[in-house]
Amino acid sequence: MDDRGAGERDLTDEQCAIVEAARRGESFKVTAFAGTGKTTSLTEAARALPNRHVLYLVFNKAQQQAAARRFAALKHRDPQLTIEARTAHSIAWRLFGGRRYRGRLARDTHGAFRAWVSYLLDRNLVWGAKSDARVDAAWAVVDTLGAFLASDAFEFGPEHLPARAAQRGDSVLNAARSLWQELDGSSSGSLPVTHDVYLKAWQLSQPVLPWCEVVLYDEAQDATPAMLDVVKHQRKLQTIYVGDQHQQIYEFRGAVNALRSLHLPEYPLTRTWRFGERIAAVANGILQAKGETRHLRPSAPRRDTVETGFPKVCDLVLSRTNVGLVEQALRCTERKASFFIRGATDAETGAAANGFGELRGRLLAAHSLWSGRRTRHPAFAAFESWEALRRMADADGGEAFRPYVRLVEQHGARTPALVAKLRNHAVENEGVADVVLSTVHRFKGEQARRVALADDYWEFASRRKGEEHAALDEAEANIAYVAVTRAMEELWMGGAQATLQSSLALLGVSLPVRGAAVR
């Protein structure tokens, strides 16, 4: 006799195993491949826990709003269900940060960083004979603090230093400690704080979550050690972590592979509802190259295709970098096609914001520095010169600035004209665009019917001369995996095909295109 509930009868055996483990009160982790129904699994797991207070922990505000809407409908059908969707930051602010840092929360992260740099310079906490050198040193201190904020450490240590500051390790760590003391709410400091500051201070207080009995931690692969540490120390709670270690692409924000570090029973989700066998074969090639022994399988027969080149009509073009994004936008202008660049997701509506304004502002700010002028743009205002920006872009932690330095160096004095040309073809509404352009990071967690890959993806395997085995760049392999698994019906390899083929070939794997293995 089938003892599944009404909502469970449509679940796969893998999903039912997760629901049963939740019902038994187990703490465990779920390793969920792309499109395998983890949201449905978590929802049904929550429904299996009536009369228990469940905290559904998500990565960002947009996910929290979407989950809250979903759970509101569930509660209407199941009045006994008590579940609350929150972000770690919102809990930290409500329980701790609000009373300790009220009035100090920065409007934007870059504005806070700029204030921190000024504080370090004004108090001579950094070294350097020249102004630019002192600014660079101040940014190294800020990067050190950022690494500490993301970590689960209770003290600063050498592991928080960026590589460029290793030779002055003690000085950098001392300056970072002074900056943290000024930011910490236990002092009388007035410097603006970021969300990560109050989250770290909350984690250091070793908090208890007394109002909940179960924690469902979604997208756990993107958790920072600071976030994870709070949940791991809730000894009396049932905890369920869900994520896909192969979709961990936020290492630059301090994320760790929580699933790999958690020594808990594991339940897999391997049957995808998103695409069919051909796209799954490409994804499995990348998984195989990474050493994954399980295979991504379609849950039901579905027509899909993997093609070479670019389609004449495309729903979405995915780029690896912002440079690639601009290059794709320029191709749209040549074809007289309108485009929409995806920005951050709106927390209230769940719709993607127009990212062209952000891209335009950063390009023009970088161009101002290239032209010998200062800029008021929050992300670039701390740089006194183009050389200072270049040095930062080349250093560890400067990844956010590199695309704009590269683009301005490529287009020089023509940058404003380039921006104006792009503006003539950019549209405000995603629904009316001929083509939607996005980076992989912006489109993570979403899907589109027809997806093409840009030509700016990076190799994720390399072999030095004389070495027998190729080395794997796991972070880049994850980005490739996320990219190819966004398509539902048509995956066009575009300019990324050669890069993926060569990387996979070095690792002994072939790339299936049009149903055949192409080397």
Coordinates of N, CA and C in Angstrom, one line a residue, residues 172-393:
V172 N 49.5 44.5 7.9 CA 48.2 44.4 7.3 C 47.2 43.9 8.4
L173 N 47.5 42.9 9.1 CA 46.7 42.3 10.1 C 46.4 43.3 11.2
N174 N 47.4 44.0 11.6 CA 47.2 45.0 12.7 C 46.3 46.1 12.2
A175 N 46.5 46.5 11.0 CA 45.6 47.6 10.5 C 44.1 47.1 10.3
A176 N 44.0 45.8 9.9 CA 42.7 45.2 9.8 C 42.0 45.1 11.1
R177 N 42.8 44.7 12.1 CA 42.2 44.6 13.5 C 41.7 46.0 14.0
S178 N 42.5 47.1 13.7 CA 42.1 48.4 14.1 C 40.8 48.8 13.4
L179 N 40.7 48.5 12.1 CA 39.5 48.8 11.3 C 38.3 48.1 11.9
W180 N 38.5 46.8 12.2 CA 37.4 46.0 12.7 C 37.0 46.6 14.1
Q181 N 37.9 47.0 14.9 CA 37.5 47.5 16.2 C 36.7 48.8 16.0
E182 N 37.0 49.6 15.0 CA 36.3 50.8 14.8 C 34.9 50.5 14.2
L183 N 34.8 49.4 13.4 CA 33.5 49.0 12.9 C 32.6 48.3 13.9
D184 N 33.2 47.5 14.8 CA 32.5 46.7 15.7 C 31.6 47.6 16.6
G185 N 30.3 47.1 16.7 CA 29.4 47.9 17.5 C 29.7 48.1 18.9
S186 N 30.7 47.3 19.5 CA 31.0 47.4 20.9 C 31.8 48.7 21.1
S187 N 32.3 49.3 20.0 CA 33.1 50.5 20.1 C 32.2 51.7 19.9
S188 N 32.7 52.9 20.0 CA 31.9 54.1 19.7 C 32.1 54.6 18.3
G189 N 32.5 53.7 17.4 CA 32.8 54.1 16.1 C 31.6 54.6 15.3
S190 N 31.9 55.4 14.3 CA 30.8 56.0 13.4 C 31.0 55.6 12.0
L191 N 32.0 54.8 11.6 CA 32.1 54.3 10.2 C 30.9 53.6 9.8
P192 N 30.5 53.7 8.5 CA 29.4 52.9 8.0 C 29.8 51.5 7.9
V193 N 28.8 50.6 8.1 CA 29.0 49.2 8.1 C 28.2 48.6 7.0
T194 N 28.7 47.4 6.5 CA 28.0 46.7 5.4 C 27.2 45.5 6.1
H195 N 26.4 44.8 5.3 CA 25.7 43.7 5.8 C 26.6 42.6 6.4
D196 N 27.7 42.4 5.8 CA 28.6 41.4 6.3 C 29.2 41.7 7.6
V197 N 29.3 43.0 7.9 CA 29.8 43.4 9.2 C 28.9 42.9 10.4
Y198 N 27.6 43.2 10.3 CA 26.8 42.8 11.4 C 26.5 41.3 11.4
L199 N 26.6 40.7 10.2 CA 26.5 39.2 10.2 C 27.6 38.6 10.9
K200 N 28.8 39.1 10.7 CA 30.0 38.6 11.3 C 30.0 38.8 12.9
A201 N 29.6 40.0 13.3 CA 29.5 40.3 14.7 C 28.4 39.4 15.4
W202 N 27.4 39.1 14.6 CA 26.3 38.2 15.2 C 26.9 36.8 15.3
Q203 N 27.6 36.3 14.3 CA 28.2 35.0 14.3 C 29.2 34.9 15.5
L204 N 30.0 35.9 15.7 CA 31.0 35.9 16.8 C 30.3 35.8 18.2
S205 N 29.0 36.3 18.3 CA 28.3 36.2 19.5 C 27.8 34.9 19.8
Q206 N 28.0 33.9 18.9 CA 27.5 32.5 19.1 C 26.0 32.4 19.4
P207 N 25.2 32.9 18.5 CA 23.8 33.0 18.8 C 23.0 31.7 18.8
V208 N 21.9 31.7 19.4 CA 21.0 30.6 19.5 C 19.7 31.0 18.8
L209 N 19.1 30.1 18.0 CA 17.8 30.4 17.3 C 16.7 29.7 18.1
P210 N 16.1 30.3 19.1 CA 15.2 29.6 20.0 C 13.8 29.3 19.5
W211 N 13.4 30.1 18.4 CA 12.0 30.0 18.0 C 11.8 28.9 17.0
C212 N 12.9 28.3 16.4 CA 12.6 27.3 15.4 C 13.1 25.9 15.8
E213 N 12.6 24.9 15.2 CA 12.9 23.5 15.5 C 13.6 22.8 14.4
V214 N 13.4 23.3 13.1 CA 14.0 22.7 11.9 C 14.5 23.9 11.1
V215 N 15.7 23.6 10.5 CA 16.3 24.6 9.5 C 16.4 23.9 8.2
L216 N 15.8 24.4 7.2 CA 16.0 24.0 5.8 C 16.9 25.0 5.1
Y217 N 18.2 24.7 4.8 CA 19.2 25.6 4.3 C 19.3 25.4 2.8
D218 N 18.7 26.3 2.0 CA 18.7 26.1 0.5 C 19.9 26.8 0.0
E219 N 20.4 26.3 -1.2 CA 21.6 26.9 -1.9 C 22.8 26.9 -0.9
A220 N 22.9 25.8 -0.2 CA 24.0 25.7 0.8 C 25.4 25.8 0.2
Q221 N 25.5 25.5 -1.1 CA 26.8 25.5 -1.7 C 27.3 27.0 -1.7
D222 N 26.4 28.0 -1.6 CA 26.8 29.4 -1.7 C 27.0 30.0 -0.3
A223 N 26.9 29.2 0.7 CA 27.1 29.8 2.1 C 28.5 30.2 2.3
T224 N 28.7 31.3 3.1 CA 30.0 31.6 3.6 C 30.2 30.8 4.9
P225 N 31.4 30.6 5.3 CA 31.7 30.0 6.6 C 31.0 30.7 7.7
A226 N 30.9 32.0 7.7 CA 30.3 32.7 8.8 C 28.8 32.4 8.9
M227 N 28.1 32.3 7.7 CA 26.7 31.9 7.7 C 26.5 30.5 8.2
L228 N 27.4 29.6 7.7 CA 27.3 28.2 8.0 C 27.6 27.9 9.4
D229 N 28.5 28.7 10.0 CA 28.9 28.4 11.4 C 27.7 28.6 12.4
V230 N 26.8 29.6 12.1 CA 25.7 29.8 13.0 C 24.8 28.6 13.0
V231 N 24.5 28.1 11.8 CA 23.5 26.9 11.7 C 24.2 25.7 12.3
K232 N 25.5 25.4 12.0 CA 26.1 24.2 12.5 C 26.1 24.1 14.0
H233 N 26.1 25.3 14.7 CA 26.1 25.2 16.1 C 24.8 25.3 16.8
Q234 N 23.7 25.1 16.0 CA 22.4 24.9 16.6 C 22.2 23.4 16.9
R235 N 22.7 23.0 18.0 CA 22.9 21.6 18.3 C 21.5 20.8 18.4
K236 N 20.5 21.5 18.9 CA 19.2 20.8 19.2 C 18.3 20.9 18.0
L237 N 18.7 21.4 16.9 CA 17.8 21.6 15.7 C 18.0 20.5 14.7
Q238 N 16.9 20.1 14.0 CA 17.0 19.3 12.9 C 17.4 20.2 11.7
T239 N 18.5 19.8 11.0 CA 19.0 20.7 9.9 C 19.1 19.9 8.6
I240 N 18.6 20.5 7.6 CA 18.6 19.9 6.2 C 19.3 20.9 5.3
Y241 N 20.4 20.5 4.7 CA 21.1 21.4 3.8 C 20.9 20.9 2.4
V242 N 20.6 21.8 1.5 CA 20.3 21.4 0.1 C 21.1 22.3 -0.9
G243 N 21.7 21.7 -1.9 CA 22.5 22.4 -2.8 C 23.1 21.5 -3.9
D244 N 23.9 22.2 -4.8 CA 24.6 21.4 -5.8 C 26.0 21.9 -5.8
Q245 N 26.9 21.1 -5.3 CA 28.3 21.5 -5.2 C 28.9 21.9 -6.6
H246 N 28.3 21.4 -7.6 CA 28.8 21.7 -9.0 C 28.3 23.1 -9.5
Q247 N 27.4 23.7 -8.7 CA 26.9 25.1 -9.0 C 27.5 26.1 -8.1
Q248 N 28.6 25.8 -7.4 CA 29.2 26.8 -6.5 C 30.1 27.7 -7.4
I249 N 29.6 28.9 -7.6 CA 30.3 29.9 -8.4 C 30.5 31.2 -7.7
Y250 N 30.3 31.2 -6.4 CA 30.5 32.5 -5.6 C 31.7 32.5 -4.7
E251 N 32.7 31.7 -5.1 CA 33.9 31.7 -4.2 C 34.5 33.1 -4.0
F252 N 34.4 34.0 -5.0 CA 35.0 35.3 -4.9 C 34.3 36.1 -3.8
R253 N 33.1 35.7 -3.3 CA 32.4 36.3 -2.2 C 32.7 35.6 -0.9
G254 N 33.5 34.6 -0.9 CA 33.9 33.9 0.3 C 33.0 32.7 0.6
A255 N 32.2 32.2 -0.5 CA 31.4 31.0 -0.3 C 32.3 29.8 -0.2
V256 N 31.8 28.8 0.5 CA 32.5 27.5 0.6 C 31.6 26.4 0.2
N257 N 32.2 25.3 -0.1 CA 31.4 24.1 -0.4 C 30.9 23.5 0.8
A258 N 29.8 24.0 1.3 CA 29.2 23.5 2.6 C 28.9 22.0 2.5
L259 N 28.4 21.6 1.4 CA 27.9 20.2 1.3 C 29.1 19.2 1.5
R260 N 30.2 19.6 0.9 CA 31.4 18.7 1.0 C 31.9 18.7 2.5
S261 N 31.8 19.7 3.2 CA 32.3 19.8 4.5 C 31.4 19.3 5.6
L262 N 30.2 19.0 5.3 CA 29.2 18.5 6.3 C 29.2 17.0 6.3
H263 N 29.5 16.4 7.5 CA 29.5 15.0 7.6 C 28.2 14.5 8.1
L264 N 27.2 14.4 7.1 CA 25.9 14.0 7.4 C 25.4 13.0 6.4
P265 N 24.3 12.2 6.7 CA 23.8 11.4 5.6 C 23.4 12.2 4.4
E266 N 23.6 11.6 3.2 CA 23.4 12.3 2.0 C 22.3 11.6 1.1
Y267 N 21.5 12.5 0.6 CA 20.4 12.0 -0.3 C 20.5 12.7 -1.6
P268 N 20.6 12.0 -2.7 CA 20.8 12.7 -4.0 C 19.5 13.0 -4.8
L269 N 19.6 14.0 -5.6 CA 18.5 14.3 -6.6 C 19.2 14.4 -7.9
T270 N 19.0 13.4 -8.8 CA 19.8 13.3 -10.0 C 18.8 13.3 -11.3
R271 N 17.5 13.3 -11.1 CA 16.6 13.2 -12.2 C 16.1 14.6 -12.5
T272 N 16.5 15.1 -13.6 CA 16.2 16.5 -14.0 C 14.8 16.6 -14.7
W273 N 14.1 17.7 -14.5 CA 12.8 18.0 -15.1 C 13.0 19.1 -16.2
R274 N 14.3 19.5 -16.4 CA 14.5 20.7 -17.2 C 14.8 20.4 -18.6
F275 N 15.5 19.4 -18.9 CA 15.9 19.1 -20.3 C 16.0 17.6 -20.5
G276 N 16.3 17.2 -21.8 CA 16.4 15.8 -22.1 C 17.8 15.2 -22.2
E277 N 17.9 14.2 -22.9 CA 19.2 13.4 -22.9 C 20.4 14.1 -23.5
R278 N 20.1 15.0 -24.5 CA 21.3 15.6 -25.2 C 22.0 16.7 -24.4
I279 N 21.2 17.5 -23.8 CA 21.7 18.5 -22.9 C 22.3 17.9 -21.7
A280 N 21.6 16.8 -21.2 CA 22.2 16.1 -20.0 C 23.5 15.5 -20.3
A281 N 23.7 15.0 -21.6 CA 25.0 14.4 -21.9 C 26.1 15.5 -21.8
V282 N 25.9 16.7 -22.2 CA 26.9 17.8 -22.1 C 27.2 18.0 -20.7
A283 N 26.2 18.2 -19.9 CA 26.3 18.4 -18.4 C 27.1 17.2 -17.8
N284 N 26.8 16.0 -18.2 CA 27.4 14.8 -17.6 C 28.9 14.8 -18.0
G285 N 29.2 15.3 -19.2 CA 30.6 15.4 -19.6 C 31.4 16.2 -18.6
I286 N 30.9 17.4 -18.2 CA 31.6 18.2 -17.3 C 31.6 17.6 -15.9
L287 N 30.5 17.0 -15.5 CA 30.5 16.3 -14.2 C 31.5 15.2 -14.2
Q288 N 31.6 14.4 -15.3 CA 32.6 13.3 -15.3 C 34.0 13.9 -15.3
A289 N 34.3 15.0 -15.9 CA 35.6 15.6 -15.9 C 36.0 16.0 -14.5
K290 N 35.0 16.4 -13.7 CA 35.2 16.8 -12.3 C 35.3 15.6 -11.3
G291 N 35.1 14.4 -11.8 CA 35.2 13.2 -11.0 C 33.9 12.8 -10.4
E292 N 32.8 13.4 -10.8 CA 31.5 13.0 -10.3 C 31.1 11.6 -10.9
T293 N 30.7 10.7 -10.0 CA 30.4 9.3 -10.4 C 28.9 9.1 -10.7
R294 N 28.0 10.0 -10.2 CA 26.6 9.9 -10.5 C 26.3 10.7 -11.8
H295 N 25.2 10.3 -12.5 CA 24.8 10.9 -13.8 C 23.5 11.6 -13.6
L296 N 23.4 12.7 -14.3 CA 22.2 13.5 -14.4 C 21.3 12.9 -15.5
R297 N 20.1 12.5 -15.1 CA 19.2 11.8 -16.0 C 17.9 12.5 -16.1
P298 N 17.3 12.6 -17.3 CA 16.0 13.2 -17.5 C 14.9 12.4 -16.8
S299 N 14.0 13.1 -16.1 CA 12.9 12.4 -15.4 C 11.9 11.8 -16.3
A300 N 11.8 12.4 -17.6 CA 10.8 11.9 -18.5 C 11.4 12.2 -19.9
P301 N 10.9 11.5 -21.0 CA 11.4 11.8 -22.3 C 11.1 13.2 -22.7
R302 N 12.1 13.9 -23.2 CA 11.9 15.3 -23.6 C 12.8 15.6 -24.8
R303 N 12.2 16.3 -25.8 CA 13.0 16.6 -27.0 C 13.9 17.8 -26.7
D304 N 15.2 17.6 -26.9 CA 16.1 18.7 -26.8 C 17.2 18.5 -27.8
T305 N 18.1 19.5 -28.0 CA 19.1 19.4 -29.0 C 20.3 20.3 -28.5
V306 N 21.5 19.8 -29.0 CA 22.7 20.6 -28.7 C 23.3 20.9 -30.1
E307 N 23.6 22.2 -30.4 CA 24.0 22.6 -31.7 C 25.3 23.4 -31.7
T308 N 26.0 23.4 -32.8 CA 27.2 24.2 -32.9 C 26.7 25.6 -33.3
G309 N 27.6 26.6 -33.1 CA 27.4 28.0 -33.6 C 26.3 28.7 -32.8
F310 N 25.8 29.8 -33.5 CA 24.7 30.6 -32.9 C 23.4 30.5 -33.7
P311 N 22.3 30.5 -33.1 CA 21.0 30.4 -33.8 C 20.7 31.8 -34.4
K312 N 19.8 31.9 -35.4 CA 19.4 33.2 -35.9 C 18.5 33.9 -34.9
V313 N 17.7 33.2 -34.2 CA 16.9 33.7 -33.1 C 17.2 33.1 -31.8
C314 N 17.4 33.8 -30.8 CA 17.9 33.3 -29.5 C 17.2 33.9 -28.4
D315 N 16.7 33.2 -27.4 CA 16.1 33.7 -26.2 C 17.1 34.4 -25.3
L316 N 18.3 33.7 -25.2 CA 19.2 34.2 -24.2 C 20.7 33.9 -24.6
V317 N 21.6 34.8 -24.4 CA 23.0 34.6 -24.6 C 23.7 34.8 -23.3
L318 N 24.4 33.7 -22.9 CA 25.1 33.7 -21.6 C 26.6 34.0 -21.8
S319 N 27.1 35.0 -21.1 CA 28.5 35.3 -21.1 C 29.2 34.9 -19.8
R320 N 30.5 34.7 -19.9 CA 31.2 34.4 -18.7 C 31.6 35.7 -17.9
T321 N 31.8 36.8 -18.7 CA 32.3 38.0 -18.1 C 31.5 39.2 -18.5
N322 N 31.7 40.3 -17.9 CA 31.1 41.6 -18.3 C 31.6 42.1 -19.7
V323 N 32.9 41.7 -19.9 CA 33.5 42.1 -21.2 C 32.8 41.3 -22.3
G324 N 32.5 40.0 -22.1 CA 31.8 39.3 -23.1 C 30.4 39.8 -23.2
L325 N 29.8 40.3 -22.2 CA 28.5 40.9 -22.2 C 28.4 42.1 -23.2
V326 N 29.4 42.9 -23.1 CA 29.5 44.1 -23.9 C 29.7 43.7 -25.4
E327 N 30.6 42.7 -25.6 CA 30.9 42.2 -26.9 C 29.6 41.7 -27.6
Q328 N 28.8 41.0 -26.8 CA 27.5 40.5 -27.3 C 26.5 41.6 -27.6
A329 N 26.5 42.6 -26.8 CA 25.7 43.8 -27.0 C 26.1 44.5 -28.3
L330 N 27.4 44.6 -28.5 CA 27.8 45.2 -29.8 C 27.4 44.4 -31.0
R331 N 27.4 43.1 -30.9 CA 26.9 42.3 -32.0 C 25.5 42.5 -32.3
C332 N 24.7 42.7 -31.2 CA 23.3 43.1 -31.4 C 23.1 44.4 -32.1
T333 N 23.9 45.4 -31.8 CA 23.8 46.6 -32.5 C 24.1 46.5 -34.0
E334 N 25.1 45.6 -34.3 CA 25.5 45.4 -35.7 C 24.3 44.7 -36.5
R335 N 23.5 43.9 -35.8 CA 22.3 43.3 -36.4 C 21.1 44.1 -36.3
K336 N 21.2 45.3 -35.7 CA 20.1 46.1 -35.4 C 19.0 45.4 -34.5
A337 N 19.5 44.6 -33.6 CA 18.6 43.9 -32.7 C 18.6 44.6 -31.3
S338 N 17.5 44.7 -30.7 CA 17.4 45.3 -29.4 C 17.8 44.2 -28.3
F339 N 18.3 44.7 -27.2 CA 18.8 43.7 -26.2 C 18.4 44.2 -24.8
F340 N 18.3 43.3 -23.9 CA 18.1 43.6 -22.5 C 19.2 42.9 -21.7
I341 N 20.0 43.7 -20.9 CA 21.0 43.1 -20.1 C 20.5 42.9 -18.7
R342 N 20.6 41.7 -18.2 CA 20.1 41.3 -16.9 C 20.9 41.9 -15.8
G343 N 20.2 42.6 -14.9 CA 20.8 43.1 -13.7 C 20.4 42.2 -12.5
A344 N 20.5 42.8 -11.3 CA 20.1 42.1 -10.1 C 18.6 41.9 -10.1
T345 N 18.1 40.8 -9.5 CA 16.7 40.5 -9.4 C 16.0 41.3 -8.4
D346 N 14.8 41.9 -8.7 CA 14.1 42.7 -7.8 C 13.5 41.9 -6.7
A347 N 13.7 42.2 -5.5 CA 13.3 41.4 -4.3 C 11.7 41.3 -4.2
E348 N 11.0 42.4 -4.6 CA 9.6 42.4 -4.5 C 8.9 41.7 -5.6
T349 N 9.3 41.9 -6.8 CA 8.6 41.3 -8.0 C 9.2 40.1 -8.5
G350 N 10.5 39.8 -8.2 CA 11.1 38.6 -8.7 C 11.6 38.9 -10.2
A351 N 11.4 40.0 -10.7 CA 11.8 40.3 -12.1 C 13.2 40.8 -12.1
A352 N 13.9 40.6 -13.2 CA 15.3 41.0 -13.4 C 15.3 42.5 -13.7
A353 N 16.2 43.2 -13.0 CA 16.4 44.7 -13.2 C 17.2 44.9 -14.5
N354 N 17.1 46.0 -15.1 CA 17.9 46.4 -16.2 C 19.3 46.7 -15.8
G355 N 20.2 45.8 -16.3 CA 21.6 46.0 -15.9 C 22.4 46.9 -16.8
F356 N 21.8 47.5 -17.8 CA 22.6 48.4 -18.7 C 23.0 49.6 -18.0
G357 N 22.2 50.2 -17.1 CA 22.6 51.4 -16.4 C 23.8 51.2 -15.5
E358 N 23.8 50.1 -14.9 CA 25.0 49.8 -14.0 C 26.3 49.6 -14.9
L359 N 26.1 48.9 -16.0 CA 27.3 48.7 -16.9 C 27.7 50.0 -17.5
R360 N 26.8 50.9 -17.9 CA 27.1 52.2 -18.5 C 27.9 53.0 -17.5
G361 N 27.4 53.1 -16.2 CA 28.0 53.9 -15.2 C 29.4 53.5 -14.9
R362 N 29.6 52.2 -14.8 CA 31.0 51.8 -14.5 C 32.0 52.0 -15.7
L363 N 31.5 51.8 -16.9 CA 32.4 52.0 -18.0 C 32.8 53.5 -18.1
L364 N 31.8 54.4 -17.9 CA 32.1 55.8 -18.0 C 33.0 56.3 -16.9
A365 N 32.8 55.7 -15.7 CA 33.6 56.0 -14.5 C 35.1 55.6 -14.8
A366 N 35.3 54.4 -15.3 CA 36.6 53.9 -15.7 C 37.2 54.8 -16.7
H367 N 36.4 55.2 -17.7 CA 36.9 56.1 -18.8 C 37.4 57.5 -18.2
S368 N 36.6 58.0 -17.2 CA 37.0 59.3 -16.6 C 38.4 59.1 -16.0
L369 N 38.7 58.1 -15.3 CA 40.0 57.9 -14.8 C 41.1 57.7 -15.9
W370 N 40.7 57.0 -16.9 CA 41.6 56.8 -18.1 C 42.0 58.2 -18.7
S371 N 41.0 59.1 -18.7 CA 41.2 60.4 -19.3 C 41.9 61.4 -18.3
G372 N 42.2 61.0 -17.1 CA 42.9 61.8 -16.2 C 42.0 62.6 -15.3
R373 N 40.7 62.2 -15.2 CA 39.8 62.9 -14.4 C 39.3 62.0 -13.2
R374 N 39.0 62.5 -12.1 CA 38.4 61.8 -11.0 C 36.9 61.5 -11.3
T375 N 36.3 60.5 -10.6 CA 34.9 60.2 -10.8 C 34.3 60.1 -9.4
R376 N 33.0 60.4 -9.4 CA 32.2 60.2 -8.2 C 31.4 58.9 -8.1
H377 N 31.6 58.1 -9.1 CA 30.9 56.8 -9.1 C 31.4 56.0 -7.8
P378 N 30.4 55.5 -7.0 CA 30.7 54.9 -5.7 C 31.8 53.8 -5.8
A379 N 31.8 53.0 -6.9 CA 32.7 51.9 -7.0 C 34.1 52.4 -7.4
F380 N 34.3 53.6 -8.0 CA 35.6 54.0 -8.5 C 36.1 55.3 -7.8
A381 N 35.3 55.9 -7.0 CA 35.7 57.2 -6.4 C 36.9 57.2 -5.6
A382 N 37.3 56.0 -5.0 CA 38.4 55.9 -4.1 C 39.7 55.9 -4.9
F383 N 39.7 55.7 -6.2 CA 40.9 55.7 -7.0 C 41.3 57.1 -7.5
E384 N 42.5 57.4 -7.2 CA 43.0 58.8 -7.5 C 43.5 58.9 -9.0
S385 N 43.8 57.7 -9.6 CA 44.3 57.8 -11.0 C 44.0 56.5 -11.7
W386 N 44.2 56.5 -13.0 CA 44.0 55.3 -13.8 C 45.0 54.2 -13.4
E387 N 46.2 54.6 -13.1 CA 47.2 53.6 -12.7 C 46.8 52.9 -11.4
A388 N 46.2 53.7 -10.5 CA 45.7 53.0 -9.2 C 44.6 52.0 -9.5
L389 N 43.7 52.4 -10.4 CA 42.7 51.4 -10.8 C 43.3 50.2 -11.4
R390 N 44.2 50.4 -12.3 CA 44.9 49.2 -13.0 C 45.6 48.3 -12.0
R391 N 46.3 48.9 -11.1 CA 47.0 48.1 -10.1 C 46.0 47.3 -9.3
M392 N 44.9 47.9 -8.9 CA 43.8 47.2 -8.1 C 43.2 46.1 -9.0
A393 N 43.0 46.3 -10.3 CA 42.4 45.3 -11.1 C 43.3 44.1 -11.3

